[in-house]
Coordinates of C-alpha atoms and ligand atoms in Angstrom, one line a residue:
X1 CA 23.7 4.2 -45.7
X2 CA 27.0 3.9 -43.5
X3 CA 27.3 2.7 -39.9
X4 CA 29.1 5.5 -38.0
X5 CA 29.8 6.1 -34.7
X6 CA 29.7 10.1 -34.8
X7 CA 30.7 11.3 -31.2
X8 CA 27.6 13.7 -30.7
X9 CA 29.2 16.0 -28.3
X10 CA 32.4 16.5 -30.1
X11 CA 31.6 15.6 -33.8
X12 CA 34.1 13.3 -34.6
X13 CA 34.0 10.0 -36.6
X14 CA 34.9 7.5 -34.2
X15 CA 34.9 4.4 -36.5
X16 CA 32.8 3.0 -39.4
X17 CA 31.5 -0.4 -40.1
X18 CA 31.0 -2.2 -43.0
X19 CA 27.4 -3.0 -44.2
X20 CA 26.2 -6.8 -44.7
X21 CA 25.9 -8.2 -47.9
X22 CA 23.1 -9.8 -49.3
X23 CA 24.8 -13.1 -48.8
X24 CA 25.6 -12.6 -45.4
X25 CA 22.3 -11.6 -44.9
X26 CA 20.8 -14.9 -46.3
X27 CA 23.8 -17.2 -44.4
X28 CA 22.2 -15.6 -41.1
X29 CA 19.1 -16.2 -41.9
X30 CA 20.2 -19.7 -42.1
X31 CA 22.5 -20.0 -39.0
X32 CA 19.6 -18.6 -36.9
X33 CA 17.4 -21.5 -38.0
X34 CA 19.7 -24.1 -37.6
X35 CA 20.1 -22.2 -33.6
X36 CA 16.6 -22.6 -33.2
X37 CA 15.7 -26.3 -33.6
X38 CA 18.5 -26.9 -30.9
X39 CA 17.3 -23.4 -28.9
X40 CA 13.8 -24.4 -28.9
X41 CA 14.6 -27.9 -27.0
X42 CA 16.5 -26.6 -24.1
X43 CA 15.2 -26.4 -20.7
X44 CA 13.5 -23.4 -19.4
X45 CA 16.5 -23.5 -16.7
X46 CA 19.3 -23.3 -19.2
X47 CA 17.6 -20.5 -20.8
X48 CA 17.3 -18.8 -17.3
X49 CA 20.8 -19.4 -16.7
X50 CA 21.8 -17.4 -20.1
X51 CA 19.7 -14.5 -18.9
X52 CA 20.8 -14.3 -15.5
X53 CA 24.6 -13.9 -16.8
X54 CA 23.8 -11.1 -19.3
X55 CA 22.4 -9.2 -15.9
X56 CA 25.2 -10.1 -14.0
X57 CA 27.9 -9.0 -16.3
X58 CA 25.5 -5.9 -17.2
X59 CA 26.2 -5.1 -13.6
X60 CA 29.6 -6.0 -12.8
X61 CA 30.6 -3.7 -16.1
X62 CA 27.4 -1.3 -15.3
X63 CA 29.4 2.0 -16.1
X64 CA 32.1 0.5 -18.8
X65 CA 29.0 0.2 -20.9
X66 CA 27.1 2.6 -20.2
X67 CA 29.6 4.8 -21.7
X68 CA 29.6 3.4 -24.9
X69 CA 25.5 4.3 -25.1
X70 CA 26.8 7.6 -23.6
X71 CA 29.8 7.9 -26.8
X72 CA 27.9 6.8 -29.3
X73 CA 24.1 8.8 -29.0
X74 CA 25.2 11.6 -26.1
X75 CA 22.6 11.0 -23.5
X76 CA 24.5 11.7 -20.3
X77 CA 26.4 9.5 -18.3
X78 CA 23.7 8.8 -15.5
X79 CA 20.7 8.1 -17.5
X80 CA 23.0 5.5 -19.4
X81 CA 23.5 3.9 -16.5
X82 CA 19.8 3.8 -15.4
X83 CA 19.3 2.1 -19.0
X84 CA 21.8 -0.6 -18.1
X85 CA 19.7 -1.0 -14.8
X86 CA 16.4 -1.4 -16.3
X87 CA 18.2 -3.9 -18.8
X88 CA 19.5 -6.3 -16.1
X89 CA 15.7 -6.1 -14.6
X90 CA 14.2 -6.7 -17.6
X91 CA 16.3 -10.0 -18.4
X92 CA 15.5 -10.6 -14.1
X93 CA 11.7 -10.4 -14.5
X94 CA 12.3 -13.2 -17.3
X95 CA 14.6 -15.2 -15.3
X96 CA 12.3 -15.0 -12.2
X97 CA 8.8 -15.7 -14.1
X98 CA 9.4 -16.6 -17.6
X99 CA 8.3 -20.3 -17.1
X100 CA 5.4 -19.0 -14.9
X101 CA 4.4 -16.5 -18.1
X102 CA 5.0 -19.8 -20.6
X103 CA 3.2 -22.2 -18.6
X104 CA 0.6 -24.8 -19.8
X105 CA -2.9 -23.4 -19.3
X106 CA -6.0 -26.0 -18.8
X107 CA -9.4 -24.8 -20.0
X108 CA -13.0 -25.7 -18.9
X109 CA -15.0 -26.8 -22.2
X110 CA -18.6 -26.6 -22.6
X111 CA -18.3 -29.3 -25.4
X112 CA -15.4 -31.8 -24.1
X113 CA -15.7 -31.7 -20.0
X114 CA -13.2 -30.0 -17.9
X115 CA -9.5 -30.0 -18.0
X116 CA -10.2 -30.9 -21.8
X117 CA -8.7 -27.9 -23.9
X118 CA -5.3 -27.4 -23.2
X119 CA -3.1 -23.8 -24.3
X120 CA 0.6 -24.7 -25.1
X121 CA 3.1 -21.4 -25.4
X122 CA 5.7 -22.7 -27.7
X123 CA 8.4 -20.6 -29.8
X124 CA 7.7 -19.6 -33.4
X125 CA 11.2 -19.9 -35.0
X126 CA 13.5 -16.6 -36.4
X127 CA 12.6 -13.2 -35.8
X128 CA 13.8 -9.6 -36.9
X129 CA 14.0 -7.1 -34.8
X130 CA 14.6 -3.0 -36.1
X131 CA 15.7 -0.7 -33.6
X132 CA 16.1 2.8 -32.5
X133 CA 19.2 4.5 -30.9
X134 CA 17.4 6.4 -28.4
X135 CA 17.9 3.3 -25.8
X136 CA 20.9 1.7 -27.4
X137 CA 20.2 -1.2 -25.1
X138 CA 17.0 -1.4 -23.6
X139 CA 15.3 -1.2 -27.0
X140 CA 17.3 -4.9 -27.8
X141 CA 16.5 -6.1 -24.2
X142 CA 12.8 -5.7 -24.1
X143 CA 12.3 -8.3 -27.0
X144 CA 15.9 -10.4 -26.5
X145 CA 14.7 -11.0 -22.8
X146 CA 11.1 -12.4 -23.4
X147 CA 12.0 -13.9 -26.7
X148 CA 15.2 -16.0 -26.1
X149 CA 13.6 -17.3 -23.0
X150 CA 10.5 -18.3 -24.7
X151 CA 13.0 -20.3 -27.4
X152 CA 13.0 -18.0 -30.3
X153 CA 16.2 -16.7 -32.4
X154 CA 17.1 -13.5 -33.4
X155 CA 18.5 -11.3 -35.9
X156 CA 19.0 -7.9 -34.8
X157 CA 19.1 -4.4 -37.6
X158 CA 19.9 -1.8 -35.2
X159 CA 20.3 2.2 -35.7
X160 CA 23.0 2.9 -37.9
X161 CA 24.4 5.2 -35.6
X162 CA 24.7 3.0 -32.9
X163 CA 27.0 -0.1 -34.3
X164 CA 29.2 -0.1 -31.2
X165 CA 26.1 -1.0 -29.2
X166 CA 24.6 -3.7 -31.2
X167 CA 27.9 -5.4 -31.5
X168 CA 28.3 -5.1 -27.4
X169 CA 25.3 -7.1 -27.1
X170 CA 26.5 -9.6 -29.6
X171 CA 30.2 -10.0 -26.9
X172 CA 27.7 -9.7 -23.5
X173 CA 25.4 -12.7 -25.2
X174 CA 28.5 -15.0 -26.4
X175 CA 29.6 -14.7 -23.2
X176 CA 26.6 -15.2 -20.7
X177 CA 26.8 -18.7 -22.9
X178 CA 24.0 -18.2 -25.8
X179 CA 24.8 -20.7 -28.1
X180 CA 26.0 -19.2 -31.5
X181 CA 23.6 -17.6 -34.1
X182 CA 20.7 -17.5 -31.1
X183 CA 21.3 -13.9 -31.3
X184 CA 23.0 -11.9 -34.5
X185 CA 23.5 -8.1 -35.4
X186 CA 23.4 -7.2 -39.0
X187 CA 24.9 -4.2 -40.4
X188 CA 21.6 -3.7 -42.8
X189 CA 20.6 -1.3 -45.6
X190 CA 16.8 -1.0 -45.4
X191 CA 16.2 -2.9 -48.6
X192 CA 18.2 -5.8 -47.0
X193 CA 14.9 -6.3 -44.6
X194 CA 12.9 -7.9 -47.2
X195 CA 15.7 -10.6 -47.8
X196 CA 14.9 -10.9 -44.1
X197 CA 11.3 -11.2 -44.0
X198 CA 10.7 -12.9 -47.5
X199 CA 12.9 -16.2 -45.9
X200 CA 9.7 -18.5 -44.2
X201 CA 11.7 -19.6 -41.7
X202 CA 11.7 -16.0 -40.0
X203 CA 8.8 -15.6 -38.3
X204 CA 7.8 -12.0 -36.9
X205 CA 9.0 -9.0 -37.0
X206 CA 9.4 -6.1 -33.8
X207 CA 9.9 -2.8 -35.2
X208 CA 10.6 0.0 -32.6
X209 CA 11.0 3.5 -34.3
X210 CA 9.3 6.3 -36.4
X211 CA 6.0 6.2 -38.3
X212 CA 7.6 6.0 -41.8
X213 CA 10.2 3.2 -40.4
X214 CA 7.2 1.2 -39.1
X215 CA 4.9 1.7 -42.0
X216 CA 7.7 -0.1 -43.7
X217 CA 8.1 -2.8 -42.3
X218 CA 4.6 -3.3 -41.4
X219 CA 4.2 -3.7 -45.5
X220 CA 6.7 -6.1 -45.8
X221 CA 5.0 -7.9 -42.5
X222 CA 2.1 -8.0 -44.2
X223 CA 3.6 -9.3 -48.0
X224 CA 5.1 -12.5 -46.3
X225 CA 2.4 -12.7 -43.9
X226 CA 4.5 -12.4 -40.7
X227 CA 3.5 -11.1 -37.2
X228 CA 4.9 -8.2 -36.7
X229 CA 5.1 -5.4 -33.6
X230 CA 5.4 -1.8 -33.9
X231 CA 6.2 0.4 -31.2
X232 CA 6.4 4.2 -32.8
X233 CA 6.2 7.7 -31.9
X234 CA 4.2 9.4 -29.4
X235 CA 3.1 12.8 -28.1
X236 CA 2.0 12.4 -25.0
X237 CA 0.1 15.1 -23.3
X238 CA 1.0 16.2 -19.4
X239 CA -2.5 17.4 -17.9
X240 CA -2.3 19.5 -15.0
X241 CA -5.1 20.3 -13.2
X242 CA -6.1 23.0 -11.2
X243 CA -5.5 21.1 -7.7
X244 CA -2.0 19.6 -8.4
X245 CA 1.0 19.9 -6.5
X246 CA 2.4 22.6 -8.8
X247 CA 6.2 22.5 -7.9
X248 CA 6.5 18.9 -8.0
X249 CA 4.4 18.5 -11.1
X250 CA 6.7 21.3 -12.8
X251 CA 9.8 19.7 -11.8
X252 CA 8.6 16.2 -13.0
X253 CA 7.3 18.6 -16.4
X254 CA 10.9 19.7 -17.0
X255 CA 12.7 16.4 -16.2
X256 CA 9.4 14.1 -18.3
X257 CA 10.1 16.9 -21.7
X258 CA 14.1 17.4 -21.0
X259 CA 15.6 13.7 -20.7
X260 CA 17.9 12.2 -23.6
X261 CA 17.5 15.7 -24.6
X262 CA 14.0 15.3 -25.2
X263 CA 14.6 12.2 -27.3
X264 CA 12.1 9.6 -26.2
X265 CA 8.9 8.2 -27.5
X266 CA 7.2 8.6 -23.9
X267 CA 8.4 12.2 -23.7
X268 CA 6.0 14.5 -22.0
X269 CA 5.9 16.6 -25.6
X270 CA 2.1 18.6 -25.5
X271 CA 1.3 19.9 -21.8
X272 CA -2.1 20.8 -21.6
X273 CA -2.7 23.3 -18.3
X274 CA -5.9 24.6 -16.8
X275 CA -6.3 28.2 -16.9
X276 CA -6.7 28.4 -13.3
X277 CA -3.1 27.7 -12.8
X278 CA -1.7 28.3 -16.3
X279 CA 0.3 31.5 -15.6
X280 CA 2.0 30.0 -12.5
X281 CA 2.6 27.0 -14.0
X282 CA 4.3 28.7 -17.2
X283 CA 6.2 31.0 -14.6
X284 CA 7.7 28.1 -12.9
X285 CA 8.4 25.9 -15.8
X286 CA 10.0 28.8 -17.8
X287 CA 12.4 28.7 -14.2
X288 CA 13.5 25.3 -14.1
X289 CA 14.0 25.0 -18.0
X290 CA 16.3 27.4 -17.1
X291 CA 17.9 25.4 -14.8
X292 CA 19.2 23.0 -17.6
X293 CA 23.0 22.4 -17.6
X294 CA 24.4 21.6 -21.1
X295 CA 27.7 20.2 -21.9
X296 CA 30.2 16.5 -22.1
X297 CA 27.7 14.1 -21.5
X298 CA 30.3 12.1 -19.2
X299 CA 30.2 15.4 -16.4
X300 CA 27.9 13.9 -14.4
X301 CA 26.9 17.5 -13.7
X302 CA 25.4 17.8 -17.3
X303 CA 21.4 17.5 -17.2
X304 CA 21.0 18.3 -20.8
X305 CA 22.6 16.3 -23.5
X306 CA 23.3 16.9 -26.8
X307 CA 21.2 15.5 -29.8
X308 CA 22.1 12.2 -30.9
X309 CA 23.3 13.8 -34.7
X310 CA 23.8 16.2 -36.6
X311 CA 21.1 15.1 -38.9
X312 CA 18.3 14.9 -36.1
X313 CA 19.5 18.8 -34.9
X314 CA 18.9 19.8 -38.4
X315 CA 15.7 18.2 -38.7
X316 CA 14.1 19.8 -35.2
X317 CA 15.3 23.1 -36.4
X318 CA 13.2 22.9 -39.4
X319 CA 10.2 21.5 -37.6
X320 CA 10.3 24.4 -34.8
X321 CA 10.8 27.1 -37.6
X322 CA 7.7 25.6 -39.9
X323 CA 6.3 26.4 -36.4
X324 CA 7.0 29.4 -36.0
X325 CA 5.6 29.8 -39.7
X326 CA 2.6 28.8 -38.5
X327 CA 2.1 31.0 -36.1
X328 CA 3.5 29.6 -32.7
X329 CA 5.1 31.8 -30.1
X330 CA 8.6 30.3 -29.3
X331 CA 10.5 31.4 -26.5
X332 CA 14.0 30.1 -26.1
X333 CA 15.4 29.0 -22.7
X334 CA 19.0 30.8 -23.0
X335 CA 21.0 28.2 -21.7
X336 CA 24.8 28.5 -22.3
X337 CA 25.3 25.8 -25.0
X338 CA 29.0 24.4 -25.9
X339 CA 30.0 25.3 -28.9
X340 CA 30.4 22.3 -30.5
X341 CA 28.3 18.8 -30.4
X342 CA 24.6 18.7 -31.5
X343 CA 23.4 20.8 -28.7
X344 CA 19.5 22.8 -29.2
X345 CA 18.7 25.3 -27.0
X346 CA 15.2 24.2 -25.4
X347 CA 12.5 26.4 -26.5
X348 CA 9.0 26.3 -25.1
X349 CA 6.4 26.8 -27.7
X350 CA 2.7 28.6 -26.6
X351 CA -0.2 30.0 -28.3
X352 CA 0.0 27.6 -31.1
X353 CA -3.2 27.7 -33.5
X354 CA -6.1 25.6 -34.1
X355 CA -5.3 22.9 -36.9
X356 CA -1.4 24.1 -36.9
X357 CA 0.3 20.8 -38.3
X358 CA 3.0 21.0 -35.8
X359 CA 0.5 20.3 -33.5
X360 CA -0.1 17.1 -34.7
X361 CA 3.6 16.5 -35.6
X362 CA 6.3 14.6 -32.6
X363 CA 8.9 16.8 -32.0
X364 CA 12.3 14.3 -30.8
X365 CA 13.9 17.1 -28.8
X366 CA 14.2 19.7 -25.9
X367 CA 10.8 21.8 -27.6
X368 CA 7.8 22.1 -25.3
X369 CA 4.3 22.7 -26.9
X370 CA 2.5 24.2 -23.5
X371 CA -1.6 24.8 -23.7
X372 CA -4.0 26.7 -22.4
X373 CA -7.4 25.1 -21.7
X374 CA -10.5 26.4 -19.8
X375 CA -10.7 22.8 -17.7
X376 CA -10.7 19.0 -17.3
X377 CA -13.3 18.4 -20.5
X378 CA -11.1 20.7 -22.9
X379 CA -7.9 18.9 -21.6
X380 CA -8.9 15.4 -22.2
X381 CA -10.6 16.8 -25.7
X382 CA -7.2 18.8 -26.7
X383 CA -5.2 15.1 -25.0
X384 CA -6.6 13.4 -27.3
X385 CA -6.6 15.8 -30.6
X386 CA -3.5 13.6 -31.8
X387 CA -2.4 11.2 -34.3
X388 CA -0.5 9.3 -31.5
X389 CA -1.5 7.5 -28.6
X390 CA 1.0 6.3 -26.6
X391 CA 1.2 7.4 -22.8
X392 CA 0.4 10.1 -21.0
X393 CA 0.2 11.9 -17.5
X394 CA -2.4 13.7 -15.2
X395 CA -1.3 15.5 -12.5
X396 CA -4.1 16.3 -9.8
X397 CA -4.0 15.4 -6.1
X398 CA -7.5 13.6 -6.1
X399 CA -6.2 10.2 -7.2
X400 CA -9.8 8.8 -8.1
X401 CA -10.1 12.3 -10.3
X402 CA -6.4 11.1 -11.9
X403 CA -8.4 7.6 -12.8
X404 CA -11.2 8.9 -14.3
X405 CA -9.6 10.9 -16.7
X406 CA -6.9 8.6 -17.0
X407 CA -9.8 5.9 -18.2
X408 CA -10.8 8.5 -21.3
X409 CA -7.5 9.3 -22.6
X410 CA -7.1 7.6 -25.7
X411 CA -3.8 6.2 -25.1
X412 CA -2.2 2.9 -24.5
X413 CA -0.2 4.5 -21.2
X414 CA -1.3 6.3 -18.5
X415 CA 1.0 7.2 -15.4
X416 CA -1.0 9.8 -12.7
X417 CA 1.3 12.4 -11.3
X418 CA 4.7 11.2 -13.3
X419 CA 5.7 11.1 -16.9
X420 CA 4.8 8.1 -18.4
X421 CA 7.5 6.2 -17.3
X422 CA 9.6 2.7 -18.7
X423 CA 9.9 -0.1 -16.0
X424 CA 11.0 -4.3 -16.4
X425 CA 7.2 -5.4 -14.5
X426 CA 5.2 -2.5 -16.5
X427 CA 4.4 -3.5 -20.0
X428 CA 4.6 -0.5 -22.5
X429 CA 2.6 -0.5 -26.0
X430 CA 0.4 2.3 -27.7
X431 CA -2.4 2.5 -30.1
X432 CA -3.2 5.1 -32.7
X433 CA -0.3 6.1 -34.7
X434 CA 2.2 5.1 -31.8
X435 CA 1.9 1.2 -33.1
X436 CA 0.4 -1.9 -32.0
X437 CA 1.7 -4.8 -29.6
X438 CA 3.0 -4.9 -26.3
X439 CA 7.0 -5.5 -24.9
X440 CA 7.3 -6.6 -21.3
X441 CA 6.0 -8.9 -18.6
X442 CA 3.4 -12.3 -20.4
X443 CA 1.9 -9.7 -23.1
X444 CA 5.7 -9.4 -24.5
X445 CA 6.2 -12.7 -24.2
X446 CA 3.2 -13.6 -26.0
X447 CA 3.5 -11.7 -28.9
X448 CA 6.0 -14.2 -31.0
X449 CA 4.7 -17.4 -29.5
X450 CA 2.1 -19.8 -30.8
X451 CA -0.2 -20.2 -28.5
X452 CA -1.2 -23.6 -29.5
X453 CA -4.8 -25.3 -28.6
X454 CA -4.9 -29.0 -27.9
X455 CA -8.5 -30.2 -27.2
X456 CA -9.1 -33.7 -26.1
X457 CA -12.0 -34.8 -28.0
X458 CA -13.7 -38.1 -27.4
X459 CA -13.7 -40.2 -30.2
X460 CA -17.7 -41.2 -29.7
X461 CA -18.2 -37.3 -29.4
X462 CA -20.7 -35.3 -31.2
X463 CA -19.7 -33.2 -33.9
Ligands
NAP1 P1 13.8 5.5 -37.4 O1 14.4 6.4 -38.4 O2 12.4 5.0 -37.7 O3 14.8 4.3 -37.1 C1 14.4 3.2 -36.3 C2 15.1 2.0 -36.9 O4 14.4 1.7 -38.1 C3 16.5 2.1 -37.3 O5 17.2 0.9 -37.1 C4 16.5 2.5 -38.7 O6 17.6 2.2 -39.4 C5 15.3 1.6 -39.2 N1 14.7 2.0 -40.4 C6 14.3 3.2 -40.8 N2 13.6 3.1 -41.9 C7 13.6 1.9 -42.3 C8 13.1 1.2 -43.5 N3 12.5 1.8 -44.4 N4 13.4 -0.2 -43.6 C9 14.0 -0.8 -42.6 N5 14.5 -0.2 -41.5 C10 14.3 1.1 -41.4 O7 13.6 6.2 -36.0 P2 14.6 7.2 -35.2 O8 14.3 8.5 -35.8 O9 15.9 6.6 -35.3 O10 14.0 7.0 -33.8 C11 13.0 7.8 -33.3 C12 11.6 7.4 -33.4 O11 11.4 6.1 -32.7 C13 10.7 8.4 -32.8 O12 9.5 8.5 -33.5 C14 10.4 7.7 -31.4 O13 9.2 8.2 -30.8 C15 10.3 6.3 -31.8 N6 10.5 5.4 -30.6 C16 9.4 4.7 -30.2 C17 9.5 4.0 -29.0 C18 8.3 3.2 -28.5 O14 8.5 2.3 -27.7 N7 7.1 3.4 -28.9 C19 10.7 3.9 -28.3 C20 11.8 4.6 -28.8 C21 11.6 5.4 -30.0 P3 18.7 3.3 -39.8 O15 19.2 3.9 -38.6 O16 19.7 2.5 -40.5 O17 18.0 4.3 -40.6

């Protein structure tokens, strides 16, 4: 497997990258440990200090590198910008409360007397993280952020389309001051992650990408008996109910299905709309689909970008024609495409049958599975008819209704009237097939810490 950076708008090979060896690999492993007994003994403040210079050089070069995310996977030149944004939140929300998320906790003990059971947050050592190219950046943010300030090490295997980021992060690290090896980027095959994990000194693992990726490295998680993370796929419905706002909840259908050119794990991939306002609804989303501008992802014009490769526009032209085998009606939006690039003309797919596979299947693109359903209790029912469980939406404008089926979705994410959405002070896990764990605020934190109990028990005590 070759790292490339691929231009995805123009097709051209950029530059390649050599891949590690397994002594490289194993040296890293090393490095890293020897950067964590020092990491681990620094002061909260000098970690803070670290983080706040990766957000303020983040924003000083805020659209130098968002076009690299923009060169290397396509998505246009605005929502890489917004991704550097959230990045320089997330590492603020750290600076600002990580020693408050880390902090000492007393407990009340039946059996010892108050104050008598302290919990200690302390860092576990090396971990591995395996990454996605969807968010070039925030994916490495969400668990560099939390995990260097908590006093852990990292080595990083990101996409292999998306060299050019890693390595940025490497430079924006070295120079906000992290001391050397706290942070490394491997160019990794994906038998090289068992040299990883099999080392004791790494720790955990965070995986963030498909089922098959995760299943992966779950088994290896599990071999060396290391904690591991998994983030995966999702295919989250977008309920509309009868009383919505129906032009703002088709505007926020089309913008929730069509960004990163469809791309994203949170996508709003199955909408699921009552029959009462089903044929407006489809009238009006059919329009603003429409509406889609394709073309160079720098044209700050462009609202749909290409697909990140070749090999992922092949792949969601399969999935959509076993679709169509099945006995889905697609309809193609007819958007002027450029000719060259990995562009895929959205298409909305309706009338798709009972116990069709692609029904149960994510589809990482601009392809809309729309449903009819007779009402709230066939939404929820058809909602959560899915291998997946990551976010969701409901659209209604009876907020306590929006709760209450909110509360029976069977999904780790719920966000009433807007896509599930990403944000530094909202955490963001799923449960089902879309993984287990949480990134973000005290639950990321405290996924790769030992949360250590100290009990102060008299010596004349009872057993
Ligand atoms: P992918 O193929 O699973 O790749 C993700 C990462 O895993 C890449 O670094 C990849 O490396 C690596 N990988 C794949 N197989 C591996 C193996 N057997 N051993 C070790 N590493 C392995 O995923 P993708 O297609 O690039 O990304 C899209 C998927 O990620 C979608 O399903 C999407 O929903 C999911 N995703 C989830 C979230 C979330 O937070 N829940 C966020 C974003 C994306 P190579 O590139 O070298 O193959």
């Amino acid at each position: 497997m070759a790292y490339q950076t691929v231009s995805p708008y123009t097709g051209e090979l950029l530059k390649e990258y050599p891949t590690a060896t397994d002594e490289e690999v194993k040296k890293a492993v090393d490095v890293a440990h020897e950067a964590f007994l020092e990491w681990r003994e620094t002061p909260y403040a000098q970690r803070a200090q670290v983080l706040q210079k990766a957000a303020d050089l983040l924003r000083e070069r805020r659209t130098e590198y968002a076009s690299i995310i923009t060169k290397e996977m396509g998505k246009v030149i605005g929502e890489a910008e917004a991704e550097v944004d959230i990045c320089i939140a997330m590492f603020e929300d750290y600076v600002r409360n990580g020693e408050k998320y880390l902090a000492t906790r007393t407990l009340p003990s039946d059996k010892y007397g108050k104050d008598s059971v302290q919990l200690l947050f302390q860092p576990l050592g090396v971990l591995f993280m395996v990454e996605p190219w969807n968010f070039p950046y925030y994916q490495i943010v969400r668990v560099a952020a939390p995990q260097l300030f908590a006093g852990n090490t990292l080595i990083l295997k990101h996409a292999s389309i998306v060299p050019e980021s890693a390595a940025t992060f490497v430079e924006i690290f070295r120079e906000a001051g992290l001391p050397e090896g706290c942070f490394q980027n491997l160019y990794l095959s994906h038998d090289q992650s068992e040299i990883v994990l099999a080392d004791p000194r790494v720790r955990g693992v965070a995986l963030t990408g498909s089922e098959v990726a995760g299943a992966a490295i779950a088994q290896l998680a599990g071999k060396y008996i290391k904690k591991s993370t998994l983030e995966l796929g999702g295919a989250d419905a977008f309920i509309v109910l009868e009383d919505a706002d129906l032009d703002k909840t088709v505007a926020w259908a089309v913008t929730g299905r069509h960004w990163n050119a469809g791309q994203v794990c949170c996508s709003s991939k199955r909408m699921i709309v009552v029959d009462a306002v089903y044929d407006e609804f489809m009238e009006k989303y059919r329009e603003g689909v429409k509406q889609l501008k394709a073309g160079d992802p720098m044209d700050r014009e462009t609202t749909l970008a290409p697909l990140s490769s070749a090999a992922a526009k092949r792949d969601l032209a399969k999935q959509l024609e076993e679709a169509i085998a099945e006995g889905a009606k697609a309809e193609e939006a007819g958007i002027e495409l450029p000719e060259h690039g990995n562009f895929f003309q959205p298409t909305i797919l309706t009338e798709i049958p009972a116990g069709a596979r692609c029904r149960y299947t994510e589809f990482f693109g601009p392809v809309s599975q729309i449903y009819r359903v007779k009402d709230e209790e066939e939404a929820i029912t058809l909602a959560n008819d899915s291998p997946y469980g990551l976010g969701g939406s409901v659209f209604t404008e009876d907020l306590e209704r929006g709760k209450q089926v909110a509360a029976r979705l069977d999904t780790g994410m719920v966000y009433l009237n807007h896509p599930t959405a990403v944000a530094a002070d909202i955490p963001f896990g799923g449960v089902k097939n879309s993984g287990y764990g949480h990134e973000l605020i005290d639950l990321g934190i405290h996924e790769f810490v030992n949360i250590k109990v100290v009990a102060n028990s008299p010596i004349d005590g009872e057993f």
